[in-house]
Coordinates of C-alpha atoms and ligand atoms in Angstrom, one line a residue:
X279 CA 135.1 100.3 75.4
X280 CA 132.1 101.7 77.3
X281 CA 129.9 100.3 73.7
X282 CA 130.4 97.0 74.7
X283 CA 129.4 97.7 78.0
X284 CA 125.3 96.0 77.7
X285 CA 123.2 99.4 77.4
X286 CA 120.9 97.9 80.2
X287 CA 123.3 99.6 82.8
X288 CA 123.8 103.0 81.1
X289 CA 122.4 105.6 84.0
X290 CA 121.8 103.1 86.4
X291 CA 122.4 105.3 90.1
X292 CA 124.7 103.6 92.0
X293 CA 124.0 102.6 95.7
X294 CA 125.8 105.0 98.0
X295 CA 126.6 103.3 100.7
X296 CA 126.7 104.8 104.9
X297 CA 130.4 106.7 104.7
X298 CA 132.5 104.1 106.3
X299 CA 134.1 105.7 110.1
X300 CA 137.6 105.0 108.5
X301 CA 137.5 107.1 105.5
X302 CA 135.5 110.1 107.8
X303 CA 138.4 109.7 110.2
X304 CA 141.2 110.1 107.4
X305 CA 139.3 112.7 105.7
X306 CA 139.0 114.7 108.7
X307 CA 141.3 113.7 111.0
X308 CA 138.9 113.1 113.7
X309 CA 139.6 110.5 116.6
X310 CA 136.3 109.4 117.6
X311 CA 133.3 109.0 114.6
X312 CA 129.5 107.5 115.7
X313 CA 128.0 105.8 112.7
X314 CA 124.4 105.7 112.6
X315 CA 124.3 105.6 108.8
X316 CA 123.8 102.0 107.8
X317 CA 121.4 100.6 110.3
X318 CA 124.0 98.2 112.4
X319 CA 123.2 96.9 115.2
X320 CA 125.9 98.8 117.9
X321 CA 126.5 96.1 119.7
X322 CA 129.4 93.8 120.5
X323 CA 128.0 90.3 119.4
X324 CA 127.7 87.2 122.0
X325 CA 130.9 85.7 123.0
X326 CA 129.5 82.7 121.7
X327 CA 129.2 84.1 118.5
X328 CA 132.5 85.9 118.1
X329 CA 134.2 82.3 119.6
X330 CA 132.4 80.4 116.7
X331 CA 133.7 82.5 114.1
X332 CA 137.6 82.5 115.8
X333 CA 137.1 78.7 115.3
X334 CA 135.8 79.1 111.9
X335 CA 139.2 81.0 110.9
X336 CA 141.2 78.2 110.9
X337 CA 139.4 76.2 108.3
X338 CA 139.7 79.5 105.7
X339 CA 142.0 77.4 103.8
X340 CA 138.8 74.9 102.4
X341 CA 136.2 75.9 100.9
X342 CA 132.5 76.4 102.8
X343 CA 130.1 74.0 102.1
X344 CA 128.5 75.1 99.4
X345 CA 125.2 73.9 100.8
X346 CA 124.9 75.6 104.4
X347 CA 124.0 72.0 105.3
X348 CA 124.0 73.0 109.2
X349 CA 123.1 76.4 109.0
X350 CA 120.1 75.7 106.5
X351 CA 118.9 73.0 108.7
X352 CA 119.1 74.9 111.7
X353 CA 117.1 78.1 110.2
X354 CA 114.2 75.8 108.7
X355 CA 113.9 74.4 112.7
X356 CA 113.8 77.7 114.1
X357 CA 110.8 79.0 111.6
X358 CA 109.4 75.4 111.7
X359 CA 110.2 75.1 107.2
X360 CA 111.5 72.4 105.5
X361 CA 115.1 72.8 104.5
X362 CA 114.0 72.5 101.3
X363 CA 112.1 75.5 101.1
X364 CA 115.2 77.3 102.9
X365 CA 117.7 79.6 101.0
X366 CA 121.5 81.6 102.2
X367 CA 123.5 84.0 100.2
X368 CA 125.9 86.5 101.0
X369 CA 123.5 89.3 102.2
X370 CA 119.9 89.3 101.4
X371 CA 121.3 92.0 99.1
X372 CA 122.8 89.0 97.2
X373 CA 119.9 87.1 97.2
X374 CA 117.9 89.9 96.1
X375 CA 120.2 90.2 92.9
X376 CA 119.7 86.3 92.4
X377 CA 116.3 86.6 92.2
X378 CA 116.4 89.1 90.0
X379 CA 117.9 86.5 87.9
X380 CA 116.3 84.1 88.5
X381 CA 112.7 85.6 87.3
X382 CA 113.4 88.9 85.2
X383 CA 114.1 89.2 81.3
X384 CA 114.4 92.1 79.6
X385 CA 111.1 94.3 79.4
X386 CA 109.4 92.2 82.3
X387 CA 107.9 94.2 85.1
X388 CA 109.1 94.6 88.7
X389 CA 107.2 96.4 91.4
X390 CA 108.2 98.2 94.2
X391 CA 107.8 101.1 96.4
X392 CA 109.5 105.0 96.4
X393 CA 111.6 105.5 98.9
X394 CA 112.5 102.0 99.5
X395 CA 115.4 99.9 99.7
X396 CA 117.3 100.9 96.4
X397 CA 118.7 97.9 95.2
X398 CA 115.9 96.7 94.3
X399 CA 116.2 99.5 91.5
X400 CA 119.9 99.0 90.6
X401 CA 119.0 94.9 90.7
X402 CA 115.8 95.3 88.4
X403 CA 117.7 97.7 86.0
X404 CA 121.3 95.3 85.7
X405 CA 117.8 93.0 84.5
X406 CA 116.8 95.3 82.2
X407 CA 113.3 95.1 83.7
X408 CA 110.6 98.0 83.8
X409 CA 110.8 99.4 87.2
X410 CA 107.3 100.3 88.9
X411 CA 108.1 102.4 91.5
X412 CA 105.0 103.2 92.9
X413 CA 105.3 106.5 95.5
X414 CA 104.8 105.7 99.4
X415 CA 101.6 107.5 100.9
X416 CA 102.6 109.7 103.9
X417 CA 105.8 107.3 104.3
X418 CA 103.8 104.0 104.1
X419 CA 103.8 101.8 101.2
X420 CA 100.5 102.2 99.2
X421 CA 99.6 98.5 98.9
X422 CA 96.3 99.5 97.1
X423 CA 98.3 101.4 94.5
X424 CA 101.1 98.7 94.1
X425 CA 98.4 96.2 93.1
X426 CA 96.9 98.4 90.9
X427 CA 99.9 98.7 88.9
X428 CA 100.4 95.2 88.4
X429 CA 99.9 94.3 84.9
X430 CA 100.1 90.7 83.2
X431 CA 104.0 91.5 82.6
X432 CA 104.8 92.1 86.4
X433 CA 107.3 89.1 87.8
X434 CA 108.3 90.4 91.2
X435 CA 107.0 92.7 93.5
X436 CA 108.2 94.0 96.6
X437 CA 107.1 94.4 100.1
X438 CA 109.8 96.0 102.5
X439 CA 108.4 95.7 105.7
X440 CA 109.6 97.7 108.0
X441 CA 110.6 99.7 104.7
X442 CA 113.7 101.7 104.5
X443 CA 114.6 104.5 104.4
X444 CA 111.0 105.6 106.5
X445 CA 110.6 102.6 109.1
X446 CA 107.0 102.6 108.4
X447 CA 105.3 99.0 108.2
X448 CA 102.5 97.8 106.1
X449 CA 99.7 96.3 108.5
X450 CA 98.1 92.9 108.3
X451 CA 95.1 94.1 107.4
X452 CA 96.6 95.6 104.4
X453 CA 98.6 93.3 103.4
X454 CA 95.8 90.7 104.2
X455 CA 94.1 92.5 101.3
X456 CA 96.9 93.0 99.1
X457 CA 97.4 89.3 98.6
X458 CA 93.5 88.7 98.1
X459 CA 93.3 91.2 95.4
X460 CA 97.0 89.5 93.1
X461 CA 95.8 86.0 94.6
X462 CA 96.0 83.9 91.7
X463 CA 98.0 86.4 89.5
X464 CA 101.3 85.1 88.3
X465 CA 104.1 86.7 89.9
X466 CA 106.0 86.5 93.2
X467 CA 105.6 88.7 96.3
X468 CA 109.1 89.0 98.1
X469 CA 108.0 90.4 101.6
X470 CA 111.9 92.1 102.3
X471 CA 111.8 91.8 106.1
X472 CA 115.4 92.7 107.0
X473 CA 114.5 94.7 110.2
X474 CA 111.9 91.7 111.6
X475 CA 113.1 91.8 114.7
X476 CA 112.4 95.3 115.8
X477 CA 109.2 95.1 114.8
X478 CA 106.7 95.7 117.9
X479 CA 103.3 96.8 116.5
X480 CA 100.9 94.6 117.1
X481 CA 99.4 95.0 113.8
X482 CA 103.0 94.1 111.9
X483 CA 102.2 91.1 110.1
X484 CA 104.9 88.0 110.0
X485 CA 105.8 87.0 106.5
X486 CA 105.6 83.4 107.0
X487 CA 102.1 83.3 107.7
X488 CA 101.5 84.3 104.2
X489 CA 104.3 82.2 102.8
X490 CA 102.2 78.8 104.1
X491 CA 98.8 80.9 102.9
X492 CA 99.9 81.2 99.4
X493 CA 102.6 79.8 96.8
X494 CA 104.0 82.8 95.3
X495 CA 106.1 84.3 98.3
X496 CA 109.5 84.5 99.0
X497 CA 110.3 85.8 102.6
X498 CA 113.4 87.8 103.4
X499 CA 115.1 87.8 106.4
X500 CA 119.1 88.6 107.3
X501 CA 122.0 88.1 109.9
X502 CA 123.3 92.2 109.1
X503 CA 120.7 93.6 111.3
X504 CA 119.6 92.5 114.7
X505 CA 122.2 89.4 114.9
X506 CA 125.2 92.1 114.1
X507 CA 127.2 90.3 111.8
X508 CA 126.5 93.0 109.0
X509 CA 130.4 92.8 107.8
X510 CA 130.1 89.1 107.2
X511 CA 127.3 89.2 104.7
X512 CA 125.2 86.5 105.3
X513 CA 121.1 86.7 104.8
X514 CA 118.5 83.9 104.2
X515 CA 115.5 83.4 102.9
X516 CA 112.4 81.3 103.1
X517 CA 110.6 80.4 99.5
X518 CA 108.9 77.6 97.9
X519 CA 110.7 74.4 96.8
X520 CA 111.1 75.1 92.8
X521 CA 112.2 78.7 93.6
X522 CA 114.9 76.8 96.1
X523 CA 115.8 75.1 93.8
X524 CA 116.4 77.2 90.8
X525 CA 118.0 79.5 93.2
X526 CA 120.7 77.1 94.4
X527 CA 121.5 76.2 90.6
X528 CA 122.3 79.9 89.2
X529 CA 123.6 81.0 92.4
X530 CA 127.4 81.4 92.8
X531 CA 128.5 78.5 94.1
X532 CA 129.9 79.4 97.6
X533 CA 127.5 82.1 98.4
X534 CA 128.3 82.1 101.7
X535 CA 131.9 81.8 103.4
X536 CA 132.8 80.1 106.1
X537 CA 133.4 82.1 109.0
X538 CA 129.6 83.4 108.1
X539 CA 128.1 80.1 108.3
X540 CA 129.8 79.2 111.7
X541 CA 128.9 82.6 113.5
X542 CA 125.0 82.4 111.8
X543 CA 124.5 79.3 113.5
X544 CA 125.9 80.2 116.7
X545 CA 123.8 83.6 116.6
X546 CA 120.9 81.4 116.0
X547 CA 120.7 80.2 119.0
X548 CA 121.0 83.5 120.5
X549 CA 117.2 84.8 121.5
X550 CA 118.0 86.4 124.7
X551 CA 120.5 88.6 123.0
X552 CA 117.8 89.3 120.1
X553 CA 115.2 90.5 122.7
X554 CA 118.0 92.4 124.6
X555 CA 119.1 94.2 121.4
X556 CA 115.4 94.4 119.7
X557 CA 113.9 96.4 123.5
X558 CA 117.2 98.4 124.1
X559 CA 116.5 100.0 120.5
X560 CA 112.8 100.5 121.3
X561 CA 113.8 102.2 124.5
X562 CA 116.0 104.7 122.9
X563 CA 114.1 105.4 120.1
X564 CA 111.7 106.7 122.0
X565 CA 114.3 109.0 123.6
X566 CA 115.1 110.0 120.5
X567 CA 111.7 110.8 119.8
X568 CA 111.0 112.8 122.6
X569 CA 114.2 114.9 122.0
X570 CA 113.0 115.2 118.4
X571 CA 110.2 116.6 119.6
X572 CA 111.1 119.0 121.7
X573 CA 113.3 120.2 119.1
X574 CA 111.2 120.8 116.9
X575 CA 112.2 118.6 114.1
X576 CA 109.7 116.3 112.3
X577 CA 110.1 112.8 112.6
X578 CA 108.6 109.8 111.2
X579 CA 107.9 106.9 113.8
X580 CA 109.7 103.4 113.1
X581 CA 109.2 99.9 113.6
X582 CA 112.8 99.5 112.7
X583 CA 116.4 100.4 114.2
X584 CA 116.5 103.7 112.6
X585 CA 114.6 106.8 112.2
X586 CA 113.8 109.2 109.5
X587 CA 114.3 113.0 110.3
X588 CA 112.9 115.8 108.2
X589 CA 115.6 118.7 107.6
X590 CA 115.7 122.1 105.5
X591 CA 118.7 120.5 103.7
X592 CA 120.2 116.9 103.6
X593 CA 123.3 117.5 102.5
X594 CA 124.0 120.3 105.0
X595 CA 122.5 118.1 107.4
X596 CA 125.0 115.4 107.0
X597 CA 128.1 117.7 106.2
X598 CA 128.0 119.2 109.4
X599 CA 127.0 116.2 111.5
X600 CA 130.3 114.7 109.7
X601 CA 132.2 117.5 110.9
X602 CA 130.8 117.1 114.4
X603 CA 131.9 113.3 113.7
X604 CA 128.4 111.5 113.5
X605 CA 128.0 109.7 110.3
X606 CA 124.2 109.8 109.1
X607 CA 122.5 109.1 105.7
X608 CA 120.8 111.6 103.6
X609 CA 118.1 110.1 101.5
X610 CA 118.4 111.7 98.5
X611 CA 119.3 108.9 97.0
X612 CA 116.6 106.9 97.9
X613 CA 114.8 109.8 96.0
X614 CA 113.6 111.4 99.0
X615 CA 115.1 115.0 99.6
X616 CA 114.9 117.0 102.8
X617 CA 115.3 113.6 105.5
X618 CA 118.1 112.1 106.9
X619 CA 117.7 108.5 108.2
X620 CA 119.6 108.1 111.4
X621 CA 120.1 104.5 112.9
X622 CA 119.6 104.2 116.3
X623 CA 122.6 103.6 118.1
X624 CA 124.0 102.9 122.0
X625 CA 122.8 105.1 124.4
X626 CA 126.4 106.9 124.1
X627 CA 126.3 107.1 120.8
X628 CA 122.9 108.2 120.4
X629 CA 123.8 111.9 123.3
X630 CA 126.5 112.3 120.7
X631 CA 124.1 112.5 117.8
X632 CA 121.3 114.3 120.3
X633 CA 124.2 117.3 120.4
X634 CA 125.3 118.0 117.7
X635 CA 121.5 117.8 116.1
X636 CA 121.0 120.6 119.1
X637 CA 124.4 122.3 118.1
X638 CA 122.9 122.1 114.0
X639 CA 119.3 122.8 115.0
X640 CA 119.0 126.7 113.5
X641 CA 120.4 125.5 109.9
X642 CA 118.3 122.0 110.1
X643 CA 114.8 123.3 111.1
Ligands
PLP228 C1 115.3 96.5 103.5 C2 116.7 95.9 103.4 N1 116.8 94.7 102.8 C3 118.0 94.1 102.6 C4 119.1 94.7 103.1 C5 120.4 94.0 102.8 O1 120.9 93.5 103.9 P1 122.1 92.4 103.8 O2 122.5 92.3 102.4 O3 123.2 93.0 104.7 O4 121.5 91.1 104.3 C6 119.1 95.9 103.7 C7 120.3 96.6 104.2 O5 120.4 97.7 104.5 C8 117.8 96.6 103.9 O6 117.7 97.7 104.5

């Protein structure tokens, strides 16, 4: 069987996903687990939010309209777009995958940074695309080196800004350069800003700005982070008008479900909670930081929800913090050994972590 399978997808690494607090509960039979492995946001959504969804329950018998036409309207207002130039799929993930699709054939070119967000590895291999992975420079994406490696065969390249797994962002001076040394080139710069919203830097460039600058980018943006509706898979995207277009033709036809739809809206309207959510983070982070510090353990700072931690050895790293209930994520398979990216979580949440790190510290440093 496996010779049928398209040989495309033969060694392609699969994604490994945060370990899910059921599964570490049942596998060792612990009654409380913190999760700080897939960047969430910790807390409880508004009740306006939750209430929208309840409603949305009792239409799971129809089908969602297949066009967002609320929601898509509502996100072009907020960002001040057309609808037209607006796009929803289940997760930015999906939409990653879609454009994938969309612009890749076999042997075409896709750049991105290492470590970075890994689907865009497994989504440019399902493509059978070249993958560019061009190495990060002290945890920052080397914009000068990703444009260098752009040849006449590169279709999509990638921007994660803040990046994950490192939180690092690219600047706007940088980035202001990057797009005047591949302006005019033919390709399409998809700026991958999932964590958006945590950004405080001053320096931390918005996406748009360079989306009404120039034709060729696609911005990414998603409910799974700061409006905590990760388990409904919902993201969105900004783009030019053919690229909406095409997009909505090959994509799967109800890319996003109902209850989704309702509860993006609602959460759109929701900017106290996203500032609430957005400083609480910034405050702890920098209490993890300081703790981090006095430990002794390397760190790298982050414009995101999350922080990356350097360790003698991941995998110990993230057995024993298991066994001390704390989920975190090694980053080994982002193909960055020796860190562990831990998501910044409630202030409870986060003392829980801050012990057992303490408890682990002689194995760790
Ligand atoms: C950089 C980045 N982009 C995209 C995503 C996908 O988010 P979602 O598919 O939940 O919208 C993630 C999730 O971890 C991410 O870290």
């Amino acid at each position: 069987m496996m010779s049928l399978v398209r040989p495309e997808l033969s060694g392609i690494k699969p994604y490994v996903p945060g370990k899910p607090i059921d599964e570490v509960k049942r596998e060792l039979g612990l009654e409380t687990v913190v999760k700080l492995a897939s960047n969430e946001n910790p807390y409880k959504v508004p009740d306006a939010v939750l209430e929208a969804a309840k409603r949305a329950l009792s239409e799971m018998h129809r089908y969602p309209d297949a066009a967002s036409y609320h929601l898509v309207r509502a996100i072009a207002k907020k960002l001040g777009v057309s609808p037209d130039e607006v796009i929803v799929g289940n997760g930015s993930e999906y939409i990653i995958d879609t454009l994938m699709k969309v612009f890749v054939s076999p042997g075409d070119e896709v750049v991105y940074a290492v470590p970075s967000f890994v689907v865009y590895r497994i989504a440019a291999s399902v493509m059978g695309a070249k993958r560019v992975e061009v190495p990060c420079k002290d945890y920052r994406h080397d914009l000068e080196a990703m444009a260098e490696a752009i040849t006449d065969k590169t279709k999509l390249v990638f921007v994660c800004n803040p990046n994950n797994p490192t939180g690092t962002i690219v600047r706007r001076d940088e980035l202001d350069q990057f797009f005047a040394s591949v302006e005019g080139k033919r390709l399409l710069v998809v700026m991958d800003e999932a964590y958006f919203e945590y950004a405080k830097d001053p320096n931390y460039p918005d996406g748009l700005q360079y989306f009404r600058r120039y034709g060729n980018v696609v911005v990414l943006r998603t409910f799974s982070k700061i409006y905590g509706l990760a388990g409904l898979r919902i993201g969105y995207g900004i783009a030019p008008k053919e690229i909406v277009s095409i997009y909505n033709t090959i994509r799967e036809v109800f890319a996003v479900n109902v209850v989704a739809q309702a509860a993006a809206l609602a959460a759109l309207k929701e900017d106290a909670y996203v500032s609430w959510v957005s400083m609480k983070v910034y405050e702890e982070k920098k209490k993890l930081y300081e703790a981090l510090s006095k430990m002794g353990l390397p760190y790298v700072e982050s414009e995101a929800n999350f922080v990356l931690i350097k360790v003698r050895d991941s995998k110990l790293a993230f057995e024993e913090m298991l066994k001390r209930g704390v989920v975190v994520r090694p980053t080994d398979s982002f193909d960055l050994p020796n860190h562990i990216r831990v998501t910044v979580g409630t202030p409870e949440e986060n003392e829980v972590f801050l012990k057992a790190l303490k408890e682990l510290l002689p194995l760790l440093r």
